[in-house]
Structure formats: structure tokens, C-alpha cells
CSV table of C-alpha atoms in Angstrom, one decimal:
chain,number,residue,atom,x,y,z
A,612,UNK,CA,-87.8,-72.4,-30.4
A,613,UNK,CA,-87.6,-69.1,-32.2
A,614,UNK,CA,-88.3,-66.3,-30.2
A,615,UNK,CA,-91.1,-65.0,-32.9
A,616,UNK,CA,-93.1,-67.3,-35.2
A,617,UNK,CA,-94.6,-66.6,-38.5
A,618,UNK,CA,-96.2,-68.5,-40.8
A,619,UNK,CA,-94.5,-68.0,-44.3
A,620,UNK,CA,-97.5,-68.8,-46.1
A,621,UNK,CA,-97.6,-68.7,-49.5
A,622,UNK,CA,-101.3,-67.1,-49.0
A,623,UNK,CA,-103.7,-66.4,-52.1
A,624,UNK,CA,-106.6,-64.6,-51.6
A,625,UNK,CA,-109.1,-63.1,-54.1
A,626,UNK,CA,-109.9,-59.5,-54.4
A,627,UNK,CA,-111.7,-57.9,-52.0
A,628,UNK,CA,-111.4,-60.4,-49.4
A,629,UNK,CA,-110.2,-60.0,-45.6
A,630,UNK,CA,-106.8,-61.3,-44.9
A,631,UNK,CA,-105.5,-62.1,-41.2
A,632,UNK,CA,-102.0,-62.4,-41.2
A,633,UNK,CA,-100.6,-63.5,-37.4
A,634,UNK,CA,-97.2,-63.7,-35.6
A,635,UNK,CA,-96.2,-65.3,-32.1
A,636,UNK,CA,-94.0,-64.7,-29.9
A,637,UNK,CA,-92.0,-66.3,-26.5
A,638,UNK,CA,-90.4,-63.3,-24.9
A,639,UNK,CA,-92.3,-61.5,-22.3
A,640,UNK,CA,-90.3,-58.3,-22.6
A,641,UNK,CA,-91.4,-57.4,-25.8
A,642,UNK,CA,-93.3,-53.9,-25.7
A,643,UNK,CA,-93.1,-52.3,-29.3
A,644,UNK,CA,-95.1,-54.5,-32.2
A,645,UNK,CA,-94.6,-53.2,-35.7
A,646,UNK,CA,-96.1,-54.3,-39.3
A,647,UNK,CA,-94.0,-54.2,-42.5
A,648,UNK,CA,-95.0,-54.8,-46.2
A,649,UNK,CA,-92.0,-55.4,-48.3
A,650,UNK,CA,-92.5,-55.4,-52.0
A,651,UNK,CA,-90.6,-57.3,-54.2
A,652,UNK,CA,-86.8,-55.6,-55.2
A,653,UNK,CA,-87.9,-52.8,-51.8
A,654,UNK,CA,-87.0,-52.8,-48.6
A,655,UNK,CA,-89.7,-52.8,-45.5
A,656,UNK,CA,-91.7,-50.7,-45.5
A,657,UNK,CA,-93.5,-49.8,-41.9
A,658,UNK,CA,-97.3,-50.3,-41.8
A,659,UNK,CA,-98.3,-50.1,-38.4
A,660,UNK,CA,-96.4,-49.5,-35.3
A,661,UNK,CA,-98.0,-50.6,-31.7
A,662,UNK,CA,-97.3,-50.3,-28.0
A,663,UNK,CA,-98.1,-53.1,-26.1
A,664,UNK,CA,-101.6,-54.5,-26.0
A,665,UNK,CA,-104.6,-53.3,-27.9
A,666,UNK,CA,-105.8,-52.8,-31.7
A,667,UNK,CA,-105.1,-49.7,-34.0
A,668,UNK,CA,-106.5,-48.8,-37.4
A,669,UNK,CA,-104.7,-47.2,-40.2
A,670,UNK,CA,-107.4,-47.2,-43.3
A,671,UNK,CA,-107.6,-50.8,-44.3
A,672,UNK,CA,-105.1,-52.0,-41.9
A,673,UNK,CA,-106.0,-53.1,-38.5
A,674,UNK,CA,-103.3,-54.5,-36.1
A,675,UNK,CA,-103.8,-56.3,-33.0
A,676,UNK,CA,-101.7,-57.2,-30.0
A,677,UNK,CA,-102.7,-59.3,-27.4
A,678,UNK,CA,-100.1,-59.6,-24.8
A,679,UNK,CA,-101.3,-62.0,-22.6
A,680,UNK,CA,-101.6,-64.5,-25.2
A,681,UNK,CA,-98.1,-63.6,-27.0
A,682,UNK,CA,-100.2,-63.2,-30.3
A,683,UNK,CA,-100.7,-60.5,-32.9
A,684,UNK,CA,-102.4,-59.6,-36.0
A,685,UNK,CA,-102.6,-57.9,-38.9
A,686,UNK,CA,-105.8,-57.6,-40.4
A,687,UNK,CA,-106.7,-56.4,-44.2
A,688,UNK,CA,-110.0,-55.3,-45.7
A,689,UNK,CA,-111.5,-55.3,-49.0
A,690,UNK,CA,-107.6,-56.5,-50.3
A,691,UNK,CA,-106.3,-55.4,-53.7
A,692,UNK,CA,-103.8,-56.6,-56.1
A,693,UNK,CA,-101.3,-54.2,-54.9
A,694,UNK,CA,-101.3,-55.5,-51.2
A,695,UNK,CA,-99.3,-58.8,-53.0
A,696,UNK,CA,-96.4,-58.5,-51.0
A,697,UNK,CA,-94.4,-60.1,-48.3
A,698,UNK,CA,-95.4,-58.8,-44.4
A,699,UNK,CA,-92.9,-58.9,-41.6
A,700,UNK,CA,-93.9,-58.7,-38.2
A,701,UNK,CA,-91.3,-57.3,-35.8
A,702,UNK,CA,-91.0,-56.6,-32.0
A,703,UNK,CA,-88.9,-54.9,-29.5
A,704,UNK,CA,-88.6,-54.9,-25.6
A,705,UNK,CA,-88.3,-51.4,-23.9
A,706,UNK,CA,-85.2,-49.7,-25.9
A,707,UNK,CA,-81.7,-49.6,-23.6
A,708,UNK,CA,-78.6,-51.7,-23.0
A,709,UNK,CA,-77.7,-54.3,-25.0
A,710,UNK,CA,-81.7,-54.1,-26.6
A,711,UNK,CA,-80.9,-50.6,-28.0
A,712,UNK,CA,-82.5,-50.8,-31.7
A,713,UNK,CA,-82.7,-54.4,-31.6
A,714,UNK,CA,-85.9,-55.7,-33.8
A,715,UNK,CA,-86.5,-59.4,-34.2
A,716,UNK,CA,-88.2,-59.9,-36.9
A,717,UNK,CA,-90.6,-62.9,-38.0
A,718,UNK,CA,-90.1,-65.1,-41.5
A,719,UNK,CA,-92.5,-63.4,-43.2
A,720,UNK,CA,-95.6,-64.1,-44.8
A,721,UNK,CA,-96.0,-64.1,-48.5
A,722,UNK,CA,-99.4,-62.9,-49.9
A,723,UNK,CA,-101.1,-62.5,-53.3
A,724,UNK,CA,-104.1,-60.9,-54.4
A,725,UNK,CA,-105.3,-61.6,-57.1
A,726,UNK,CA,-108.1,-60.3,-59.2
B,556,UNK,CA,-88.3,-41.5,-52.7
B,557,UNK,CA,-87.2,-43.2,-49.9
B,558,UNK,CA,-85.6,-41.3,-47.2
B,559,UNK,CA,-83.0,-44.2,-46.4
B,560,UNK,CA,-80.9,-44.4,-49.9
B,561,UNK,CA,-78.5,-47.1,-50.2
B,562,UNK,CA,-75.5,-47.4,-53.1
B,563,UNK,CA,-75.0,-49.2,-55.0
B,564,UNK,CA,-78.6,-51.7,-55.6
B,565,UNK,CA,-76.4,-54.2,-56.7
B,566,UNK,CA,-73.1,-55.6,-56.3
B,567,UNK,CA,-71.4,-58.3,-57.9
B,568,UNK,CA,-67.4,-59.6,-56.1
B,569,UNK,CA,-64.3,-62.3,-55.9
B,570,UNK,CA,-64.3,-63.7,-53.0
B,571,UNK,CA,-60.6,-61.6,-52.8
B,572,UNK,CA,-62.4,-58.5,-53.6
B,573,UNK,CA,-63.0,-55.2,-50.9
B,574,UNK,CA,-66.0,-53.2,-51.7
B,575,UNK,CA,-68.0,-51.0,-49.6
B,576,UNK,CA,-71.4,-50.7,-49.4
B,577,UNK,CA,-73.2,-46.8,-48.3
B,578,UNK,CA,-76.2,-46.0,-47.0
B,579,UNK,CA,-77.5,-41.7,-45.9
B,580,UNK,CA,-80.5,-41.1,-44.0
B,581,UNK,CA,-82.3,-37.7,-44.5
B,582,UNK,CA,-84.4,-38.2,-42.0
B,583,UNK,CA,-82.6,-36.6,-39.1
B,584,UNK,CA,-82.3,-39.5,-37.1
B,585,UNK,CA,-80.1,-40.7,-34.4
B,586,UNK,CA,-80.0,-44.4,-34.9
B,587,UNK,CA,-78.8,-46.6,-38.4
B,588,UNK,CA,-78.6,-50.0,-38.7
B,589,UNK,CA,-77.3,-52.9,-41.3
B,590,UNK,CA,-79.5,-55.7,-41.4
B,591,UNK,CA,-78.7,-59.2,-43.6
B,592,UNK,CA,-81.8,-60.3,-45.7
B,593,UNK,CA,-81.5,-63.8,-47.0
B,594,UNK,CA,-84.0,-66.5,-48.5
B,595,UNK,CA,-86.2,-68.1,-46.1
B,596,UNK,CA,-84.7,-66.5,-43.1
B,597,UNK,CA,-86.0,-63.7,-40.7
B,598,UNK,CA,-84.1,-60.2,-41.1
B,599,UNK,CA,-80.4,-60.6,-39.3
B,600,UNK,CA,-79.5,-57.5,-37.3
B,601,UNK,CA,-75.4,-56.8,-37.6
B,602,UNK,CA,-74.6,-53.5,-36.5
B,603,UNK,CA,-76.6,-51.3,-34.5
B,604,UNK,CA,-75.2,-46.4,-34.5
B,605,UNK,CA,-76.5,-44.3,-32.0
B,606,UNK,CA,-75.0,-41.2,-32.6
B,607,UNK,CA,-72.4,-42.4,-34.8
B,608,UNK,CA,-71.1,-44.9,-31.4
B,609,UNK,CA,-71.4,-48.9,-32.2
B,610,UNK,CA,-73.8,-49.9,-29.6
B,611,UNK,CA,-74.2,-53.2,-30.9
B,612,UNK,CA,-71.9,-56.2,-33.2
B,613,UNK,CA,-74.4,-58.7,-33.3
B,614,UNK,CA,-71.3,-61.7,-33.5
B,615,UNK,CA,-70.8,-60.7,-37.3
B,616,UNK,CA,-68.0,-61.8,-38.7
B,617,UNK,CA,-64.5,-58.8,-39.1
B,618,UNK,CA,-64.8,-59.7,-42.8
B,619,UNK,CA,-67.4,-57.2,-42.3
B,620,UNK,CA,-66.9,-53.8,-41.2
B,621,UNK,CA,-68.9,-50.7,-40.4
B,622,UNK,CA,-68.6,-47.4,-40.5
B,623,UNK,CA,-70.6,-44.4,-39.3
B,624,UNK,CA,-69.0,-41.0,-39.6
B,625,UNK,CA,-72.1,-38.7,-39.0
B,626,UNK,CA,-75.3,-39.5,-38.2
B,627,UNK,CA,-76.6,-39.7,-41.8
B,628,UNK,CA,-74.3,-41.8,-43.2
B,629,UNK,CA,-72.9,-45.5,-42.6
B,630,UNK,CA,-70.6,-47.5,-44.4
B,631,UNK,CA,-70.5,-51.3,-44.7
B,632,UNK,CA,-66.8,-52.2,-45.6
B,633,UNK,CA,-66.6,-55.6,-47.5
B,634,UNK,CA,-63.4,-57.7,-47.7
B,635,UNK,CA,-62.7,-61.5,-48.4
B,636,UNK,CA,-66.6,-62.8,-48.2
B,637,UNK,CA,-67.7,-66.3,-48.8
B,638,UNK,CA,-70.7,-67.5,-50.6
B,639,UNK,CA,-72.7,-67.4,-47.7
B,640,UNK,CA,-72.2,-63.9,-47.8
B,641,UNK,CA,-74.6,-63.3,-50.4
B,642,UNK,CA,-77.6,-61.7,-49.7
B,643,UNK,CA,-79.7,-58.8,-49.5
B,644,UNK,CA,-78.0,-56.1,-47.3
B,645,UNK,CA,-80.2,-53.5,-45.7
B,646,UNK,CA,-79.7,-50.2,-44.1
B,647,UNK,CA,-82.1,-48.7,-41.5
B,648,UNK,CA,-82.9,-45.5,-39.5
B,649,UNK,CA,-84.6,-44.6,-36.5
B,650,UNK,CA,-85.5,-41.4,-34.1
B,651,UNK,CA,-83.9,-43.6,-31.3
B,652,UNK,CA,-83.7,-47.2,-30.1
B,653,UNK,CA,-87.7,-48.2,-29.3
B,654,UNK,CA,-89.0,-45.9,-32.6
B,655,UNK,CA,-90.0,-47.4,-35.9
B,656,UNK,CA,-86.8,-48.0,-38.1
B,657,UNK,CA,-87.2,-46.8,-42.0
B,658,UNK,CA,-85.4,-49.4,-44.7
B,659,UNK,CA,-83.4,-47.9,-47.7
B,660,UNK,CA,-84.3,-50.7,-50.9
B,661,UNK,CA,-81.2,-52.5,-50.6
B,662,UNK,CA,-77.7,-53.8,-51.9
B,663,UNK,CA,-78.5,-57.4,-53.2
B,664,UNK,CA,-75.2,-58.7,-52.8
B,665,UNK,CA,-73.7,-62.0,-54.8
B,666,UNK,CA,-69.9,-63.1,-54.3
B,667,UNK,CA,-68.7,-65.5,-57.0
């Protein structure tokens, strides 16, 4: 089993529409949730950055974590064309010894908006 | 502009070739990192800096070979790759080890 799921998608929305974009996970220890976009030809490019459970807001952007159920979301409102991009979800336990920096990462979702 | 730059964007090499791969953070951070991007796979981790010490070698194999002088830059030497090598090759930065990381854009590797 991988330690974080994500569904790869591809997902196709229309303008203006919400989008829900989800990740699990299987290890506990994980404390730090973070939301990249990566265009295509970029690198990642942090969205939204989390600790532990609870929801935060960033314009648009809404992410959820919900530790209990080793689940969380990224939610997007009234999408555009430019959100067409690829999102990683990523997570980290409490930084030290051997899980100093160390991110796992999900697949990534693809997603397009189109007009 | 990014504040993680990585040179060069692309890279093309023999399998007998050496090249090296750069990455400078102007962020003043304390932490870098090379990552391995390939299709359909989540983001590989293979070298962790703090402060310019190796804290982690994620069982990558000595065909690669970093190198972090300062705290703003880190090397990624390349000798004698196989196919499999080829990939997208990222470089990231962080304050320290539970902080956000920043991504430079990327050497998209290919080995003939």
C-alpha cells in the first residue's frame, strides 16, 4: 500500500465550477499537509501549507485536513482556465532524524478547465 | 522569477558521459534538496542539505553524486546513467526540515 494516495485523474471541469481534489494517507505521524500546482515545463509550486487538522483559505483555495480520517482536500472556487494544471499533495511527520525534509508526495492529479 | 534556479533546463548524454547538474537558492535557506520526477510516479526524494551536511541518501544509486558547498548552492554530479535515468530532476529549498520546500523549474534529463 502506498503511504499517500491520489487519484491521478485526468479531471475536466468547466469554467467556473468547484473542484475537490483529495489525497489519503496511512501514516499516523504525518503533521505538515502542503498543496502544490505544477504547471506544465515548472516545477511545484506551493499553494497551501497546513498543520495538522483543520481548513485554511487562501483566496479561491480552501484546504482541508482531517486527521482522524487520514483524508485531505483541496477545494477550488469559481475555477479558471489557468488553474489547468497538475496538484501534488505532500506531507510530512514532525521534522528530525532520519524525517529531516523528507516530503512524500502523492501521484498527482491532472486538472483542466476549460472555457 | 523563481527563487530556486536550476542549470541547465535541459540536458541531453551517452550513457559514458559525466555532466553536472546546478541548482542556487536565493532565498536564505538552510535546507536543499534533489528530487527525481518521472511519468506516472510520485516525486522521488534523493538527497536531503542542512547546512551544507548530507542528512539524508535516500538508497540512490553512486552513479549519482551531490554536492553542496554553501547553503545556496548544490551540485548533482552525473556519471555513467542508464535509461532509467531519465527524468525530470528537481532542486528544492526550505527555512528548515518541517517548512514549505520552494522548487526551481527543472533539468529534464534524457540519456541516449
Amino acid at each position: 500500500q502506498k503511504e499517500v494516495e491520489q487519484d491521478p485523474g485526468p479531471l475536466s471541469v468547466p469554467e467556473g465550477a468547484i473542484v475537490s481534489l483529495n489525497c489519503t494517507y496511512s501514516n499516523s505521524a504525518f503533521q505538515y499537509f502542503m498543496w502544490y500546482r505544477q504547471y506544465s515545463r515548472k516545477g511545484p509550486e506551493l499553494l497551501m501549507y497546513t498543520y495538522s487538522s483543520g481548513n485554511k483559505e487562501d483566496g479561491r483555495f480552501t484546504a482541508q485536513v482531517d486527521k482522524s480520517s487520514k483524508y485531505i482536500s483541496l477545494f477550488i472556487r469559481d475555477s479558471q482556465p489557468s488553474d489547468s494544471a497538475t496538484y501534488l499533495c505532500a506531507m510530512t511527520p514532525r521534522a528530525g532524524g532520519t524525517s529531516y525534509g523528507k516530503l512524500t508526495f502523492g501521484q498527482g492529479t491532472i486538472l483542466t478547465v476549460h472555457p | 522569477e523563481t527563487g530556486v534556479t536550476q542549470t541547465p533546463r535541459h540536458l541531453v548524454m551517452g550513457m559514458t558521459n559525466k555532466k553536472s547538474l546546478k541548482c542556487e537558492q536565493h532565498l536564505g535557506h538552510n535546507a536543499m534538496y534533489w528530487y527525481k520526477q518521472s511519468a506516472k510516479k510520485p516525486l522521488e526524494l534523493m538527497f536531503v542539505y542542512s547546512l551544507e551536511e548530507r542528512v539524508e541518501n535516500n538508497s540512490v544509486p553512486s552513479r549519482f553524486s551531490p554536492e553542496c558547498p554553501n547553503s545556496s548552492h548544490l551540485f548533482l554530479h552525473l556519471h555513467t546513467l542508464q535509461p532509467e535515468d531519465s527524468a525530470l530532476y528537481l532542486c528544492a529549498s526550505s527555512l528548515s526540515g518541517n517548512q514549505p520546500q520552494h522548487f526551481g523549474d527543472g533539468t529534464r534529463l534524457s540519456i541516449l
